[in-house]
Amino acid sequence: MINPRSLVRALDKHWEAVERIVLLGRDQIGYERDDVLGIFGKIYVHDSLEQHIERLQQLVNAELLIEMSHSNTLQLNENVRQFVGSLLHEHELGLSDILKARISDIKIALEQLHQAFQDRDMAALQQGAVRIDNQLRQILQQLDQDTYVIQDIAERAKAADERMPLSRRYREVLEAYDRYVQPMTELMDTGAGGSFYPLLEEAERVLESLSQQLHNQGGLYSHQVLLRQVGFRVKDLRQSGRLALKQCTNILMPLREEVRRHNHLSAAIGQLLGDVRKKGLRRTFPQKSLPVWRKERPVSVAIGAELLTLMEQVRHYQPKAVDFPEQTVEEMQIPLERVDEDSIRKHLYQNLPVLDLMQWLVNHYGYYQDATLLKLYHKFIRLPDISTSPNTDETQITLKKVRIRLHSHTLEAL
């Protein structure tokens, strides 16, 4: 049995090689030793042949690579392949039958929940909730993996050689649509014909009802939280399933339609060429100008409805008179003041402690403007070398033009 810690360390050490082998596993089952050494030569270009052989032996000793039965051919450990494939999103496209089996298991687990609640068997209730949660997580994982597989299939089809026949180039796309998207669409139908969403709605309703009944009957809080968590996963699956199916359909449908149009065009061209071979070109196209060589179509230019509407509006345009305000003569400007903040700050330090900073400013510098006094007040209460604290009593001070109410600050030396 493979040691988990040794497996993780070996994966970290030989990750580049294992990743390349997993990617090549799409087309190969096993690898000869020379093939693996060739892979090492492309990855570890600065290593010698002896180092490649030593690395190969390390992979075999760590059980990342194992020998196939009745041969010396090497293959990747299945556990390693599944683990690395899940990280690289390298999966085979799932089957709708697997999803149907999981749906059936969820139905059985819901019945188990009902029976456990009626029998007051909280252990069975917990087992049923965990069973449903496991199936929901497996379905979410399958949908996520299938989305990546569909994207990979579409990318491979687009990147294939354009000189290939379209039916061969998009064969995998058509198979994926017929084998996966179409059955999943029927399965996830929200109407009476579907079985996926009606089951999720029933599961959500049952879980919410059981959680509420446990709450009313004073059940354990942990059991209530467990049912609510499973209910949240059901809601998540309802949304994720719809998005995954929509994304897969949007990816494959344009390619499938391209193949369908190509097939229709090929059939029409084939029928036309057959008529030409049977009847001859002149009898097939009795017109003077053959449409396969020249296509005539009338060209007309017309004014759009939007332009006609705009022309009608311009035709009946009437300028609107706008009364602008007269220019004001009085200029509301605040004259600038020259303030020696350094001298005021030194004066403040000499008078510490100050019980009421705002009153102190008014008493000594009341000849300044109101805005200047307020600015000095806010600067002085933020001095880093002075301890400030607001008074508990509210005071009211009248300046030149305004009257302010505040909890003036007390200043003390640190």
mmCIF file of C-alpha atoms in Angstrom:
data_model
loop_
_atom_site.group_PDB
_atom_site.id
_atom_site.type_symbol
_atom_site.label_atom_id
_atom_site.label_comp_id
_atom_site.label_asym_id
_atom_site.label_seq_id
_atom_site.Cartn_x
_atom_site.Cartn_y
_atom_site.Cartn_z
ATOM 1 C CA MET A 1 0.000 0.000 0.000
ATOM 2 C CA ILE A 2 1.338 3.397 -0.941
ATOM 3 C CA ASN A 3 2.474 5.672 1.891
ATOM 4 C CA PRO A 4 0.544 8.993 1.728
ATOM 5 C CA ARG A 5 3.456 11.088 2.987
ATOM 6 C CA SER A 6 5.880 9.474 0.566
ATOM 7 C CA LEU A 7 3.353 10.026 -2.216
ATOM 8 C CA VAL A 8 3.063 13.750 -1.476
ATOM 9 C CA ARG A 9 6.839 14.184 -1.282
ATOM 10 C CA ALA A 10 7.342 12.255 -4.529
ATOM 11 C CA LEU A 11 4.679 14.325 -6.298
ATOM 12 C CA ASP A 12 6.366 17.521 -5.167
ATOM 13 C CA LYS A 13 9.749 16.297 -6.391
ATOM 14 C CA HIS A 14 8.613 14.884 -9.742
ATOM 15 C CA TRP A 15 5.567 17.061 -10.440
ATOM 16 C CA GLU A 16 6.604 18.172 -13.937
ATOM 17 C CA ALA A 17 7.065 14.589 -15.096
ATOM 18 C CA VAL A 18 3.840 13.332 -13.492
ATOM 19 C CA GLU A 19 1.882 16.232 -14.978
ATOM 20 C CA ARG A 20 3.198 15.459 -18.474
ATOM 21 C CA ILE A 21 2.397 11.751 -18.085
ATOM 22 C CA VAL A 22 -1.170 12.542 -16.968
ATOM 23 C CA LEU A 23 -1.700 14.817 -19.974
ATOM 24 C CA LEU A 24 -0.387 12.119 -22.307
ATOM 25 C CA GLY A 25 -2.755 9.638 -20.680
ATOM 26 C CA ARG A 26 -5.561 10.830 -22.968
ATOM 27 C CA ASP A 27 -4.138 8.726 -25.786
ATOM 28 C CA GLN A 28 -2.024 6.095 -24.015
ATOM 29 C CA ILE A 29 -2.654 3.372 -21.470
ATOM 30 C CA GLY A 30 0.915 2.403 -20.655
ATOM 31 C CA TYR A 31 4.438 3.615 -21.325
ATOM 32 C CA GLU A 32 7.616 1.804 -22.212
ATOM 33 C CA ARG A 33 10.653 2.732 -20.167
ATOM 34 C CA ASP A 34 12.274 4.374 -23.177
ATOM 35 C CA ASP A 35 9.142 6.520 -23.649
ATOM 36 C CA VAL A 36 9.317 7.715 -20.033
ATOM 37 C CA LEU A 37 13.025 8.469 -20.403
ATOM 38 C CA GLY A 38 12.175 10.475 -23.526
ATOM 39 C CA ILE A 39 9.653 12.491 -21.511
ATOM 40 C CA PHE A 40 12.327 13.174 -18.890
ATOM 41 C CA GLY A 41 14.705 14.306 -21.615
ATOM 42 C CA LYS A 42 12.220 16.951 -22.780
ATOM 43 C CA ILE A 43 11.546 18.216 -19.253
ATOM 44 C CA TYR A 44 14.922 17.935 -17.518
ATOM 45 C CA VAL A 45 17.117 18.943 -20.428
ATOM 46 C CA HIS A 46 20.240 19.528 -18.327
ATOM 47 C CA ASP A 47 20.232 16.066 -16.700
ATOM 48 C CA SER A 48 22.215 13.145 -18.029
ATOM 49 C CA LEU A 49 20.846 9.764 -19.071
ATOM 50 C CA GLU A 50 21.997 8.228 -15.780
ATOM 51 C CA GLN A 51 20.026 10.875 -13.870
ATOM 52 C CA HIS A 52 16.946 10.133 -15.993
ATOM 53 C CA ILE A 53 17.250 6.419 -15.208
ATOM 54 C CA GLU A 54 17.651 7.199 -11.514
ATOM 55 C CA ARG A 55 14.566 9.442 -11.596
ATOM 56 C CA LEU A 56 12.579 6.685 -13.304
ATOM 57 C CA GLN A 57 13.597 4.230 -10.588
ATOM 58 C CA GLN A 58 12.530 6.748 -7.926
ATOM 59 C CA LEU A 59 9.081 6.994 -9.498
ATOM 60 C CA VAL A 60 8.793 3.216 -9.527
ATOM 61 C CA ASN A 61 9.989 2.905 -5.920
ATOM 62 C CA ALA A 62 7.512 5.584 -4.797
ATOM 63 C CA GLU A 63 4.756 3.621 -6.604
ATOM 64 C CA LEU A 64 3.871 6.584 -8.791
ATOM 65 C CA LEU A 65 4.563 4.318 -11.746
ATOM 66 C CA ILE A 66 3.663 0.639 -11.508
ATOM 67 C CA GLU A 67 4.191 -2.253 -13.892
ATOM 68 C CA MET A 68 1.223 -3.622 -15.786
ATOM 69 C CA SER A 69 0.409 -7.282 -15.330
ATOM 70 C CA HIS A 70 2.127 -9.772 -17.668
ATOM 71 C CA SER A 71 4.423 -7.087 -19.137
ATOM 72 C CA ASN A 72 7.156 -4.606 -18.313
ATOM 73 C CA THR A 73 5.060 -1.673 -19.490
ATOM 74 C CA LEU A 74 4.623 1.068 -16.905
ATOM 75 C CA GLN A 75 1.401 2.838 -16.086
ATOM 76 C CA LEU A 76 0.538 5.648 -13.719
ATOM 77 C CA ASN A 77 -0.877 4.637 -10.352
ATOM 78 C CA GLU A 78 -4.654 4.997 -10.571
ATOM 79 C CA ASN A 79 -4.866 6.891 -7.272
ATOM 80 C CA VAL A 80 -2.194 9.289 -8.481
ATOM 81 C CA ARG A 81 -3.912 9.681 -11.852
ATOM 82 C CA GLN A 82 -7.235 10.561 -10.243
ATOM 83 C CA PHE A 83 -5.652 12.973 -7.760
ATOM 84 C CA VAL A 84 -3.499 14.790 -10.312
ATOM 85 C CA GLY A 85 -6.324 14.717 -12.858
ATOM 86 C CA SER A 86 -8.637 16.455 -10.386
ATOM 87 C CA LEU A 87 -6.044 19.198 -9.919
ATOM 88 C CA LEU A 88 -5.475 19.599 -13.665
ATOM 89 C CA HIS A 89 -9.180 19.172 -14.550
ATOM 90 C CA GLU A 90 -8.323 16.153 -16.668
ATOM 91 C CA HIS A 91 -11.414 13.959 -16.526
ATOM 92 C CA GLU A 92 -13.570 11.829 -18.705
ATOM 93 C CA LEU A 93 -17.006 13.208 -19.392
ATOM 94 C CA GLY A 94 -19.493 11.962 -16.803
ATOM 95 C CA LEU A 95 -22.603 9.991 -17.691
ATOM 96 C CA SER A 96 -26.157 11.013 -16.963
ATOM 97 C CA ASP A 97 -26.766 7.489 -15.645
ATOM 98 C CA ILE A 98 -24.351 8.207 -12.790
ATOM 99 C CA LEU A 99 -26.365 11.294 -11.923
ATOM 100 C CA LYS A 100 -29.571 9.258 -12.038
ATOM 101 C CA ALA A 101 -28.071 6.755 -9.592
ATOM 102 C CA ARG A 102 -27.128 9.558 -7.209
ATOM 103 C CA ILE A 103 -30.644 10.975 -7.480
ATOM 104 C CA SER A 104 -32.088 7.584 -6.556
ATOM 105 C CA ASP A 105 -29.780 7.415 -3.541
ATOM 106 C CA ILE A 106 -30.912 10.892 -2.434
ATOM 107 C CA LYS A 107 -34.540 9.726 -2.613
ATOM 108 C CA ILE A 108 -33.706 6.755 -0.381
ATOM 109 C CA ALA A 109 -31.873 9.036 2.054
ATOM 110 C CA LEU A 110 -34.897 11.380 2.236
ATOM 111 C CA GLU A 111 -37.091 8.433 3.167
ATOM 112 C CA GLN A 112 -34.512 7.508 5.799
ATOM 113 C CA LEU A 113 -34.742 11.035 7.216
ATOM 114 C CA HIS A 114 -38.534 10.804 7.483
ATOM 115 C CA GLN A 115 -38.386 7.409 9.170
ATOM 116 C CA ALA A 116 -35.626 8.480 11.559
ATOM 117 C CA PHE A 117 -37.553 11.577 12.612
ATOM 118 C CA GLN A 118 -40.710 9.558 13.247
ATOM 119 C CA ASP A 119 -38.739 7.009 15.311
ATOM 120 C CA ARG A 120 -36.877 9.798 17.156
ATOM 121 C CA ASP A 121 -33.632 8.151 16.061
ATOM 122 C CA MET A 122 -31.243 11.104 15.904
ATOM 123 C CA ALA A 123 -28.280 8.921 14.921
ATOM 124 C CA ALA A 124 -30.134 7.660 11.845
ATOM 125 C CA LEU A 125 -31.269 11.230 11.126
ATOM 126 C CA GLN A 126 -27.673 12.398 11.182
ATOM 127 C CA GLN A 127 -26.566 9.509 8.948
ATOM 128 C CA GLY A 128 -29.280 10.307 6.408
ATOM 129 C CA ALA A 129 -28.331 13.996 6.308
ATOM 130 C CA VAL A 130 -24.650 13.150 5.832
ATOM 131 C CA ARG A 131 -25.586 10.649 3.114
ATOM 132 C CA ILE A 132 -27.536 13.312 1.214
ATOM 133 C CA ASP A 133 -24.707 15.818 1.648
ATOM 134 C CA ASN A 134 -22.155 13.361 0.258
ATOM 135 C CA GLN A 135 -24.257 12.743 -2.848
ATOM 136 C CA LEU A 136 -24.817 16.474 -3.350
ATOM 137 C CA ARG A 137 -21.084 17.160 -3.124
ATOM 138 C CA GLN A 138 -20.379 14.371 -5.608
ATOM 139 C CA ILE A 139 -22.916 15.842 -8.034
ATOM 140 C CA LEU A 140 -21.409 19.333 -7.660
ATOM 141 C CA GLN A 141 -17.940 17.925 -8.291
ATOM 142 C CA GLN A 142 -19.136 15.999 -11.343
ATOM 143 C CA LEU A 143 -20.834 19.071 -12.832
ATOM 144 C CA ASP A 144 -17.706 21.157 -12.289
ATOM 145 C CA GLN A 145 -15.490 18.495 -13.862
ATOM 146 C CA ASP A 146 -17.861 18.019 -16.800
ATOM 147 C CA THR A 147 -17.777 21.753 -17.524
ATOM 148 C CA TYR A 148 -13.989 21.660 -17.830
ATOM 149 C CA VAL A 149 -14.178 18.547 -20.017
ATOM 150 C CA ILE A 150 -16.685 20.223 -22.361
ATOM 151 C CA GLN A 151 -14.447 23.287 -22.654
ATOM 152 C CA ASP A 152 -11.456 21.066 -23.413
ATOM 153 C CA ILE A 153 -13.408 19.155 -26.083
ATOM 154 C CA ALA A 154 -14.434 22.399 -27.781
ATOM 155 C CA GLU A 155 -10.879 23.772 -27.689
ATOM 156 C CA ARG A 156 -9.464 20.582 -29.207
ATOM 157 C CA ALA A 157 -12.066 20.676 -31.978
ATOM 158 C CA LYS A 158 -11.289 24.310 -32.803
ATOM 159 C CA ALA A 159 -7.542 23.683 -32.765
ATOM 160 C CA ALA A 160 -7.721 20.602 -35.006
ATOM 161 C CA ASP A 161 -6.459 20.645 -38.581
ATOM 162 C CA GLU A 162 -8.873 22.668 -40.715
ATOM 163 C CA ARG A 163 -8.182 20.407 -43.688
ATOM 164 C CA MET A 164 -9.891 17.510 -41.913
ATOM 165 C CA PRO A 165 -13.516 16.818 -42.799
ATOM 166 C CA LEU A 166 -15.807 18.682 -40.456
ATOM 167 C CA SER A 167 -17.562 15.489 -39.373
ATOM 168 C CA ARG A 168 -14.241 14.009 -38.183
ATOM 169 C CA ARG A 169 -13.014 17.265 -36.719
ATOM 170 C CA TYR A 170 -16.164 17.746 -34.642
ATOM 171 C CA ARG A 171 -16.908 14.070 -33.989
ATOM 172 C CA GLU A 172 -16.074 14.391 -30.287
ATOM 173 C CA VAL A 173 -18.279 17.482 -30.046
ATOM 174 C CA LEU A 174 -21.268 15.652 -31.518
ATOM 175 C CA GLU A 175 -20.694 12.653 -29.263
ATOM 176 C CA ALA A 176 -20.472 14.888 -26.185
ATOM 177 C CA TYR A 177 -23.689 16.662 -27.107
ATOM 178 C CA ASP A 178 -25.632 13.460 -27.813
ATOM 179 C CA ARG A 179 -24.171 11.487 -24.914
ATOM 180 C CA TYR A 180 -24.113 14.191 -22.248
ATOM 181 C CA VAL A 181 -25.825 17.509 -22.971
ATOM 182 C CA GLN A 182 -29.052 16.151 -24.425
ATOM 183 C CA PRO A 183 -29.641 13.526 -21.660
ATOM 184 C CA MET A 184 -28.720 16.084 -18.994
ATOM 185 C CA THR A 185 -31.158 18.573 -20.499
ATOM 186 C CA GLU A 186 -33.943 16.011 -20.276
ATOM 187 C CA LEU A 187 -32.899 15.065 -16.748
ATOM 188 C CA MET A 188 -32.730 18.668 -15.529
ATOM 189 C CA ASP A 189 -36.012 19.695 -17.089
ATOM 190 C CA THR A 190 -37.855 21.884 -14.602
ATOM 191 C CA GLY A 191 -41.188 20.555 -15.821
ATOM 192 C CA ALA A 192 -42.950 17.295 -15.137
ATOM 193 C CA GLY A 193 -40.587 15.356 -17.407
ATOM 194 C CA GLY A 194 -37.494 16.099 -15.338
ATOM 195 C CA SER A 195 -36.442 14.303 -12.184
ATOM 196 C CA PHE A 196 -33.518 16.428 -10.990
ATOM 197 C CA TYR A 197 -35.077 19.737 -9.993
ATOM 198 C CA PRO A 198 -38.312 18.246 -8.579
ATOM 199 C CA LEU A 199 -36.144 16.093 -6.312
ATOM 200 C CA LEU A 200 -34.097 19.098 -5.184
ATOM 201 C CA GLU A 201 -37.260 21.055 -4.442
ATOM 202 C CA GLU A 202 -38.609 18.141 -2.422
ATOM 203 C CA ALA A 203 -35.302 17.748 -0.567
ATOM 204 C CA GLU A 204 -35.197 21.451 0.254
ATOM 205 C CA ARG A 205 -38.774 21.353 1.513
ATOM 206 C CA VAL A 206 -38.188 18.225 3.641
ATOM 207 C CA LEU A 207 -34.971 19.536 5.184
ATOM 208 C CA GLU A 208 -36.526 22.878 6.046
ATOM 209 C CA SER A 209 -39.581 21.188 7.559
ATOM 210 C CA LEU A 210 -37.518 18.771 9.664
ATOM 211 C CA SER A 211 -35.242 21.566 10.856
ATOM 212 C CA GLN A 212 -38.255 23.626 11.940
ATOM 213 C CA GLN A 213 -39.818 20.645 13.727
ATOM 214 C CA LEU A 214 -36.559 19.941 15.549
ATOM 215 C CA HIS A 215 -36.450 23.570 16.621
ATOM 216 C CA ASN A 216 -40.039 23.455 17.905
ATOM 217 C CA GLN A 217 -39.455 20.187 19.773
ATOM 218 C CA GLY A 218 -36.193 21.335 21.346
ATOM 219 C CA GLY A 219 -33.859 19.124 19.336
ATOM 220 C CA LEU A 220 -30.103 19.426 19.502
ATOM 221 C CA TYR A 221 -28.746 22.562 17.923
ATOM 222 C CA SER A 222 -26.069 20.550 16.088
ATOM 223 C CA HIS A 223 -28.769 18.488 14.339
ATOM 224 C CA GLN A 224 -30.629 21.654 13.322
ATOM 225 C CA VAL A 225 -27.425 23.179 11.945
ATOM 226 C CA LEU A 226 -26.668 19.959 10.035
ATOM 227 C CA LEU A 227 -30.067 19.985 8.318
ATOM 228 C CA ARG A 228 -29.760 23.681 7.480
ATOM 229 C CA GLN A 229 -26.291 23.159 5.994
ATOM 230 C CA VAL A 230 -27.568 20.354 3.784
ATOM 231 C CA GLY A 231 -30.458 22.618 2.751
ATOM 232 C CA PHE A 232 -28.002 25.342 1.756
ATOM 233 C CA ARG A 233 -26.078 22.819 -0.345
ATOM 234 C CA VAL A 234 -29.322 21.841 -2.087
ATOM 235 C CA LYS A 235 -29.927 25.497 -3.007
ATOM 236 C CA ASP A 236 -26.353 25.801 -4.222
ATOM 237 C CA LEU A 237 -26.766 22.704 -6.390
ATOM 238 C CA ARG A 238 -29.982 24.020 -7.941
ATOM 239 C CA GLN A 239 -28.177 27.125 -9.127
ATOM 240 C CA SER A 240 -24.915 25.408 -10.055
ATOM 241 C CA GLY A 241 -26.656 22.699 -12.079
ATOM 242 C CA ARG A 242 -28.561 25.242 -14.129
ATOM 243 C CA LEU A 243 -25.420 27.313 -14.782
ATOM 244 C CA ALA A 244 -23.285 24.269 -15.656
ATOM 245 C CA LEU A 245 -25.807 22.925 -18.155
ATOM 246 C CA LYS A 246 -26.261 26.369 -19.709
ATOM 247 C CA GLN A 247 -22.515 26.835 -20.040
ATOM 248 C CA CYS A 248 -21.996 23.405 -21.620
ATOM 249 C CA THR A 249 -24.861 24.004 -24.047
ATOM 250 C CA ASN A 250 -23.539 27.436 -25.033
ATOM 251 C CA ILE A 251 -20.105 25.937 -25.713
ATOM 252 C CA LEU A 252 -21.199 22.983 -27.847
ATOM 253 C CA MET A 253 -24.313 24.342 -29.579
ATOM 254 C CA PRO A 254 -22.507 26.730 -32.006
ATOM 255 C CA LEU A 255 -20.128 23.945 -33.091
ATOM 256 C CA ARG A 256 -22.997 21.498 -33.492
ATOM 257 C CA GLU A 257 -24.951 24.021 -35.565
ATOM 258 C CA GLU A 258 -21.881 24.582 -37.729
ATOM 259 C CA VAL A 259 -21.724 20.859 -38.471
ATOM 260 C CA ARG A 260 -25.458 20.748 -39.171
ATOM 261 C CA ARG A 261 -25.266 23.666 -41.626
ATOM 262 C CA HIS A 262 -22.242 22.090 -43.268
ATOM 263 C CA ASN A 263 -24.112 18.797 -43.661
ATOM 264 C CA HIS A 264 -27.110 20.552 -45.218
ATOM 265 C CA LEU A 265 -24.842 22.465 -47.574
ATOM 266 C CA SER A 266 -22.941 19.307 -48.507
ATOM 267 C CA ALA A 267 -26.211 17.476 -49.180
ATOM 268 C CA ALA A 268 -27.494 20.327 -51.363
ATOM 269 C CA ILE A 269 -24.234 20.511 -53.309
ATOM 270 C CA GLY A 270 -24.190 16.730 -53.741
ATOM 271 C CA GLN A 271 -27.739 16.730 -55.099
ATOM 272 C CA LEU A 272 -26.903 19.593 -57.449
ATOM 273 C CA LEU A 273 -23.815 17.839 -58.790
ATOM 274 C CA GLY A 274 -25.847 14.656 -59.253
ATOM 275 C CA ASP A 275 -28.377 16.561 -61.362
ATOM 276 C CA VAL A 276 -25.539 18.035 -63.426
ATOM 277 C CA ARG A 277 -24.096 14.571 -64.066
ATOM 278 C CA LYS A 278 -27.499 13.157 -65.037
ATOM 279 C CA LYS A 279 -28.986 16.033 -67.032
ATOM 280 C CA GLY A 280 -25.991 18.099 -68.001
ATOM 281 C CA LEU A 281 -25.088 21.650 -67.071
ATOM 282 C CA ARG A 282 -27.369 23.407 -69.557
ATOM 283 C CA ARG A 283 -30.461 21.422 -68.657
ATOM 284 C CA THR A 284 -29.803 21.823 -64.965
ATOM 285 C CA PHE A 285 -29.240 25.603 -65.265
ATOM 286 C CA PRO A 286 -31.308 26.863 -68.188
ATOM 287 C CA GLN A 287 -30.737 30.506 -67.215
ATOM 288 C CA LYS A 288 -28.355 32.638 -69.207
ATOM 289 C CA SER A 289 -26.186 33.385 -66.180
ATOM 290 C CA LEU A 290 -25.362 30.498 -63.922
ATOM 291 C CA PRO A 291 -25.877 31.281 -60.221
ATOM 292 C CA VAL A 292 -22.848 29.255 -59.258
ATOM 293 C CA TRP A 293 -20.667 31.783 -61.088
ATOM 294 C CA ARG A 294 -22.437 35.063 -60.556
ATOM 295 C CA LYS A 295 -25.110 36.118 -58.150
ATOM 296 C CA GLU A 296 -27.115 39.225 -58.900
ATOM 297 C CA ARG A 297 -29.102 41.066 -56.299
ATOM 298 C CA PRO A 298 -30.737 44.481 -56.366
ATOM 299 C CA VAL A 299 -29.118 47.168 -54.260
ATOM 300 C CA SER A 300 -31.218 50.026 -52.930
ATOM 301 C CA VAL A 301 -30.406 52.891 -50.611
ATOM 302 C CA ALA A 302 -33.060 54.313 -48.314
ATOM 303 C CA ILE A 303 -33.175 56.754 -45.441
ATOM 304 C CA GLY A 304 -33.617 55.068 -42.089
ATOM 305 C CA ALA A 305 -36.525 55.775 -39.778
ATOM 306 C CA GLU A 306 -34.221 57.296 -37.153
ATOM 307 C CA LEU A 307 -32.840 59.815 -39.637
ATOM 308 C CA LEU A 308 -36.350 60.731 -40.825
ATOM 309 C CA THR A 309 -37.422 61.352 -37.241
ATOM 310 C CA LEU A 310 -34.379 63.533 -36.636
ATOM 311 C CA MET A 311 -35.045 65.542 -39.811
ATOM 312 C CA GLU A 312 -38.646 66.093 -38.725
ATOM 313 C CA GLN A 313 -37.512 67.366 -35.343
ATOM 314 C CA VAL A 314 -34.986 69.744 -36.939
ATOM 315 C CA ARG A 315 -37.635 71.036 -39.342
ATOM 316 C CA HIS A 316 -39.944 72.135 -36.538
ATOM 317 C CA TYR A 317 -37.205 73.269 -34.184
ATOM 318 C CA GLN A 318 -38.008 76.363 -32.138
ATOM 319 C CA PRO A 319 -35.217 77.938 -30.066
ATOM 320 C CA LYS A 320 -36.007 78.383 -26.399
ATOM 321 C CA ALA A 321 -35.196 81.618 -24.625
ATOM 322 C CA VAL A 322 -33.243 81.159 -21.421
ATOM 323 C CA ASP A 323 -33.033 83.966 -18.861
ATOM 324 C CA PHE A 324 -29.596 84.038 -17.314
ATOM 325 C CA PRO A 325 -29.122 85.759 -13.941
ATOM 326 C CA GLU A 326 -27.647 89.219 -13.882
ATOM 327 C CA GLN A 327 -24.051 89.586 -12.817
ATOM 328 C CA THR A 328 -23.774 90.336 -9.121
ATOM 329 C CA VAL A 329 -21.691 93.302 -8.126
ATOM 330 C CA GLU A 330 -20.965 92.279 -4.550
ATOM 331 C CA GLU A 331 -18.181 89.781 -4.246
ATOM 332 C CA MET A 332 -18.577 87.422 -1.320
ATOM 333 C CA GLN A 333 -14.943 86.715 -0.636
ATOM 334 C CA ILE A 334 -13.270 86.042 2.661
ATOM 335 C CA PRO A 335 -10.111 88.134 3.002
ATOM 336 C CA LEU A 336 -6.939 86.227 3.651
ATOM 337 C CA GLU A 337 -5.204 86.521 7.020
ATOM 338 C CA ARG A 338 -1.603 86.155 7.980
ATOM 339 C CA VAL A 339 -1.421 83.874 11.001
ATOM 340 C CA ASP A 340 1.796 83.067 12.846
ATOM 341 C CA GLU A 341 0.918 79.574 14.002
ATOM 342 C CA ASP A 342 4.345 78.938 15.532
ATOM 343 C CA SER A 343 4.060 81.852 17.928
ATOM 344 C CA ILE A 344 0.484 80.891 18.853
ATOM 345 C CA ARG A 345 1.622 77.306 19.500
ATOM 346 C CA LYS A 346 4.476 78.520 21.740
ATOM 347 C CA HIS A 347 2.012 80.729 23.604
ATOM 348 C CA LEU A 348 -0.241 77.712 24.089
ATOM 349 C CA TYR A 349 2.646 75.598 25.481
ATOM 350 C CA GLN A 350 3.442 78.369 27.979
ATOM 351 C CA ASN A 351 -0.175 78.461 29.227
ATOM 352 C CA LEU A 352 -0.601 74.689 29.707
ATOM 353 C CA PRO A 353 -2.746 73.296 31.159
ATOM 354 C CA VAL A 354 -5.674 74.909 29.309
ATOM 355 C CA LEU A 355 -9.102 73.929 30.623
ATOM 356 C CA ASP A 356 -11.096 75.244 27.631
ATOM 357 C CA LEU A 357 -9.154 75.525 24.370
ATOM 358 C CA MET A 358 -11.900 77.308 22.417
ATOM 359 C CA GLN A 359 -12.401 79.916 25.141
ATOM 360 C CA TRP A 360 -8.619 80.417 25.372
ATOM 361 C CA LEU A 361 -8.425 81.120 21.634
ATOM 362 C CA VAL A 362 -11.326 83.581 21.812
ATOM 363 C CA ASN A 363 -9.785 85.389 24.771
ATOM 364 C CA HIS A 364 -6.299 85.768 23.264
ATOM 365 C CA TYR A 365 -6.931 85.730 19.508
ATOM 366 C CA GLY A 366 -10.552 86.761 19.114
ATOM 367 C CA TYR A 367 -9.621 89.369 16.519
ATOM 368 C CA TYR A 368 -9.078 86.599 13.939
ATOM 369 C CA GLN A 369 -11.880 85.408 11.666
ATOM 370 C CA ASP A 370 -14.175 82.627 12.824
ATOM 371 C CA ALA A 371 -12.781 80.193 10.236
ATOM 372 C CA THR A 372 -9.223 80.900 11.430
ATOM 373 C CA LEU A 373 -10.096 80.213 15.072
ATOM 374 C CA LEU A 374 -11.845 76.947 14.188
ATOM 375 C CA LYS A 375 -8.871 75.883 12.078
ATOM 376 C CA LEU A 376 -6.445 76.588 14.940
ATOM 377 C CA TYR A 377 -8.711 74.703 17.358
ATOM 378 C CA HIS A 378 -8.730 71.537 15.232
ATOM 379 C CA LYS A 379 -4.971 71.704 14.684
ATOM 380 C CA PHE A 380 -4.097 72.120 18.356
ATOM 381 C CA ILE A 381 -6.216 69.211 19.596
ATOM 382 C CA ARG A 382 -4.189 66.945 17.271
ATOM 383 C CA LEU A 383 -0.740 67.967 18.501
ATOM 384 C CA PRO A 384 1.251 64.772 19.213
ATOM 385 C CA ASP A 385 3.029 66.077 22.338
ATOM 386 C CA ILE A 386 -0.102 67.279 24.167
ATOM 387 C CA SER A 387 -2.741 65.225 25.965
ATOM 388 C CA THR A 388 -6.273 66.263 24.965
ATOM 389 C CA SER A 389 -9.656 65.202 26.298
ATOM 390 C CA PRO A 390 -13.150 66.635 25.654
ATOM 391 C CA ASN A 391 -15.072 68.202 28.535
ATOM 392 C CA THR A 392 -18.176 66.431 29.719
ATOM 393 C CA ASP A 393 -20.173 69.691 29.870
ATOM 394 C CA GLU A 394 -21.362 71.383 26.708
ATOM 395 C CA THR A 395 -20.435 75.043 26.279
ATOM 396 C CA GLN A 396 -21.756 77.747 23.978
ATOM 397 C CA ILE A 397 -19.360 80.341 22.567
ATOM 398 C CA THR A 398 -20.273 83.321 20.400
ATOM 399 C CA LEU A 399 -17.768 84.239 17.717
ATOM 400 C CA LYS A 400 -17.933 87.176 15.327
ATOM 401 C CA LYS A 401 -20.557 85.778 12.949
ATOM 402 C CA VAL A 402 -21.539 82.400 14.338
ATOM 403 C CA ARG A 403 -22.446 80.839 17.644
ATOM 404 C CA ILE A 404 -21.115 77.348 18.292
ATOM 405 C CA ARG A 405 -22.004 74.664 20.827
ATOM 406 C CA LEU A 406 -19.324 72.098 21.637
ATOM 407 C CA HIS A 407 -17.592 70.006 24.254
ATOM 408 C CA SER A 408 -14.386 71.971 24.250
ATOM 409 C CA HIS A 409 -11.131 70.122 24.829
ATOM 410 C CA THR A 410 -8.820 70.327 27.828
ATOM 411 C CA LEU A 411 -5.103 70.386 27.011
ATOM 412 C CA GLU A 412 -2.331 69.144 29.302
ATOM 413 C CA ALA A 413 1.365 68.537 28.825
ATOM 414 C CA LEU A 414 2.495 64.925 28.501
#
